[in-house]
């Protein structure tokens, strides 16, 4: 079995605050991929933009695709439900087929000419963390050598309805995003960072024990995910034994898979060799963590 | 190498409540029903295989009731302690997840409010796992797979890897698919449905029947049986030929089958039987046969289970595996009398009667919308 760390070769991101109508994405898809992708909805468009930016000019053909989302393709699912139960119209064939979440993986693999495994898996509060853990599992077993791991969440206007649907307050600022990492084991190009660990923890004690066992440097930055109340972040960081916080969510509109933004935001400004520990929690006080190290300067 | 053995299973499908009941029902399987799919002020009759002894009513509660019963039976069969139960990981595979609940709530709310919001009951594919985690106080990780017809097969593959790696001692794999109007009318619109029993690979094939089903499987690192079953290998490949069908030349299906054999460190000749996907549509039947013929010089006995269960979509990975393994555990391979009996236009024959199945390696294949293809290799060890 191959053990971590894995190399982070590139990140690809899209984020937009949504106040009214979300921006048109067709042109951005074309700009990113160089082709016009027809008959796909917003969720798939965002997946293509994020994954395409992450892929850059090319990816190994055997790159796997791991897609996740906090809410999935709300747009196509709501459209099918409204057409059915309000307008008495059965689903159109392509709309129905696109309700499967892995439809986005299909378009990514097709556009980036990938021939490997792909899949959509999620967790209500640990969406991005869930995808990372599954990708790590495949790397550890030696099944894959290269993977795109990403998360997508869309806003379906009108904003007031979207907020209500997500259980948000009336003045919550909304955002939609697509965050991707290209992970791999190849050493033929300099990585921008390394993924050191991605783990689930049954409770807080298990989290503390697990992180302590890694003996991370005291300078490690700690970021808390969106499902840890802000007032709990400082006590948790102290309990973990670290002083410095890393903030990546400030000013960000609400979407469910914000953890996906942590890696790229950290690597954009990180000191060479520095570490980020990201921790998130769910309402049952289970925890999920991942650790990233920024690349060291070339010798 | 550490293994993840199948140590407790249960199932509720149109064939039976529990696996023993399902095996008994193979002699006289029920016929598909015609079910009313109601949308706005319209009705559409759709052929469906509905759960035995549990009519498709009270949709806001039924999903959780069925899941709870099946999971409890699987956990009890595995004889896990309460500590082991709390620590296990949950891996769910489904196409529709809790959409049946969302539909029912939406329809109820539309009755009193024309501006009711769709998906107010649940707007995340992770909510079903969250509900089960809360009900059973699971503390391990949970992952919800939504990869069309391969979803629960993929869930098993990742659960197996997590136990093998030592991260978990036990995992609970769940596949569930219950009647819902979106699925019923989606397939109706694709003109893929038949009111009759499915006849995969048969000249008389006429499409598929949707099926309800819920299965649960507990896997663990310690075998509890003299001839334990386990997942020996698996592969998953994204086929980019078409979003709704595998490549007709069989190349991509051969690719995933070969990958599963490599993963299991086996040659094709070491596979004692194949459980086909068999959706009884010409395109998929042709591609599946072409793929198998590319890999197998001589085809092993072929077993189709959708004629009994219907197509249970994202749950078929586990529903069909549970039924196949229950029969294998009793030493036989399930037959489909009269279906693809020898005059198939595709040049294959399905196993016709219950025949002896010695311990060995069996392949189970699944191919889904979105190009998601998965092949599993199951091993039943000899004494």
CSV table of N, CA, C and O in Angstrom, one decimal, chain B residues 6 8 14 26 34 50 69-70 86 103 124 160 162 169 173 230 265 290 295 298 302 308 332-333 377 379:
chain,number,residue,atom,x,y,z
B,6,UNK,N,-17.8,-10.8,4.7
B,6,UNK,CA,-19.2,-10.5,4.8
B,6,UNK,C,-19.7,-11.3,6.0
B,6,UNK,O,-19.7,-12.5,6.0
B,8,UNK,N,-22.7,-10.3,8.0
B,8,UNK,CA,-24.1,-10.2,8.3
B,8,UNK,C,-24.8,-9.4,7.2
B,8,UNK,O,-24.3,-8.4,6.7
B,14,UNK,N,-38.8,-7.1,-3.7
B,14,UNK,CA,-40.1,-7.6,-4.1
B,14,UNK,C,-40.2,-9.1,-4.0
B,14,UNK,O,-41.3,-9.7,-3.9
B,26,UNK,N,-37.8,-17.9,-5.2
B,26,UNK,CA,-37.3,-18.1,-6.5
B,26,UNK,C,-38.1,-19.1,-7.3
B,26,UNK,O,-38.2,-19.0,-8.5
B,34,UNK,N,-48.6,-3.1,-11.6
B,34,UNK,CA,-48.8,-1.8,-12.3
B,34,UNK,C,-49.1,-0.8,-11.2
B,34,UNK,O,-50.1,-0.9,-10.5
B,50,UNK,N,-42.8,-4.0,-6.4
B,50,UNK,CA,-42.9,-3.3,-5.1
B,50,UNK,C,-42.4,-4.2,-4.0
B,50,UNK,O,-42.6,-5.5,-4.1
B,69,UNK,N,-35.4,-1.5,9.6
B,69,UNK,CA,-35.7,-3.0,9.8
B,69,UNK,C,-34.5,-3.8,9.1
B,69,UNK,O,-34.0,-4.7,9.7
B,70,UNK,N,-34.2,-3.4,7.9
B,70,UNK,CA,-33.1,-4.2,7.2
B,70,UNK,C,-31.8,-4.1,7.9
B,70,UNK,O,-31.0,-5.0,8.1
B,86,UNK,N,-21.3,1.3,17.2
B,86,UNK,CA,-21.1,2.7,17.2
B,86,UNK,C,-19.9,3.1,16.3
B,86,UNK,O,-19.9,4.2,15.7
B,103,UNK,N,-40.7,14.1,-2.5
B,103,UNK,CA,-41.8,14.2,-3.3
B,103,UNK,C,-43.1,14.2,-2.5
B,103,UNK,O,-44.0,15.0,-2.8
B,124,UNK,N,-30.1,17.5,0.5
B,124,UNK,CA,-28.8,17.1,0.4
B,124,UNK,C,-28.8,15.5,0.3
B,124,UNK,O,-29.5,14.9,1.0
B,160,UNK,N,-15.0,-1.9,1.7
B,160,UNK,CA,-14.0,-3.0,1.8
B,160,UNK,C,-12.6,-2.4,1.9
B,160,UNK,O,-11.8,-2.9,2.7
B,162,UNK,N,-11.7,0.4,3.1
B,162,UNK,CA,-11.4,1.1,4.4
B,162,UNK,C,-11.2,0.1,5.5
B,162,UNK,O,-10.4,0.3,6.4
B,169,UNK,N,-12.7,-1.4,11.7
B,169,UNK,CA,-12.9,-2.8,11.9
B,169,UNK,C,-14.1,-3.4,11.2
B,169,UNK,O,-14.1,-4.5,10.7
B,173,UNK,N,-22.7,-1.5,4.7
B,173,UNK,CA,-23.0,-1.1,3.4
B,173,UNK,C,-24.5,-1.2,3.1
B,173,UNK,O,-25.1,-2.2,3.5
B,230,UNK,N,-16.1,-12.8,0.6
B,230,UNK,CA,-15.4,-11.5,0.8
B,230,UNK,C,-15.2,-10.9,-0.6
B,230,UNK,O,-15.3,-11.6,-1.6
B,265,UNK,N,-6.1,-10.4,-8.7
B,265,UNK,CA,-5.0,-11.3,-9.1
B,265,UNK,C,-5.5,-12.6,-9.6
B,265,UNK,O,-5.1,-13.7,-9.2
B,290,UNK,N,-20.5,-8.2,-25.7
B,290,UNK,CA,-19.3,-7.9,-26.5
B,290,UNK,C,-18.1,-7.8,-25.5
B,290,UNK,O,-17.0,-8.3,-25.7
B,295,UNK,N,-13.0,-10.7,-23.0
B,295,UNK,CA,-12.2,-11.1,-21.9
B,295,UNK,C,-12.2,-12.6,-21.6
B,295,UNK,O,-11.1,-13.2,-21.4
B,298,UNK,N,-13.8,-18.7,-22.9
B,298,UNK,CA,-15.0,-19.5,-22.7
B,298,UNK,C,-15.8,-18.9,-21.6
B,298,UNK,O,-15.3,-18.7,-20.5
B,302,UNK,N,-23.6,-18.0,-16.6
B,302,UNK,CA,-24.0,-16.6,-16.5
B,302,UNK,C,-25.4,-16.6,-15.7
B,302,UNK,O,-26.3,-17.3,-16.1
B,308,UNK,N,-35.8,-11.5,-11.5
B,308,UNK,CA,-36.5,-11.7,-10.2
B,308,UNK,C,-36.7,-10.4,-9.4
B,308,UNK,O,-37.8,-10.3,-8.8
B,332,UNK,N,-25.5,-23.0,-4.5
B,332,UNK,CA,-26.1,-23.0,-5.9
B,332,UNK,C,-26.1,-21.7,-6.6
B,332,UNK,O,-26.0,-20.6,-5.9
B,333,UNK,N,-26.1,-21.8,-7.9
B,333,UNK,CA,-26.2,-20.6,-8.8
B,333,UNK,C,-27.6,-20.5,-9.2
B,333,UNK,O,-28.2,-21.5,-9.7
B,377,UNK,N,-15.3,-8.8,-7.9
B,377,UNK,CA,-15.0,-10.2,-7.8
B,377,UNK,C,-15.2,-10.6,-6.4
B,377,UNK,O,-14.5,-10.1,-5.5
B,379,UNK,N,-15.1,-13.7,-3.5
B,379,UNK,CA,-14.5,-15.0,-3.3
B,379,UNK,C,-15.3,-15.8,-2.2
B,379,UNK,O,-15.6,-15.2,-1.1
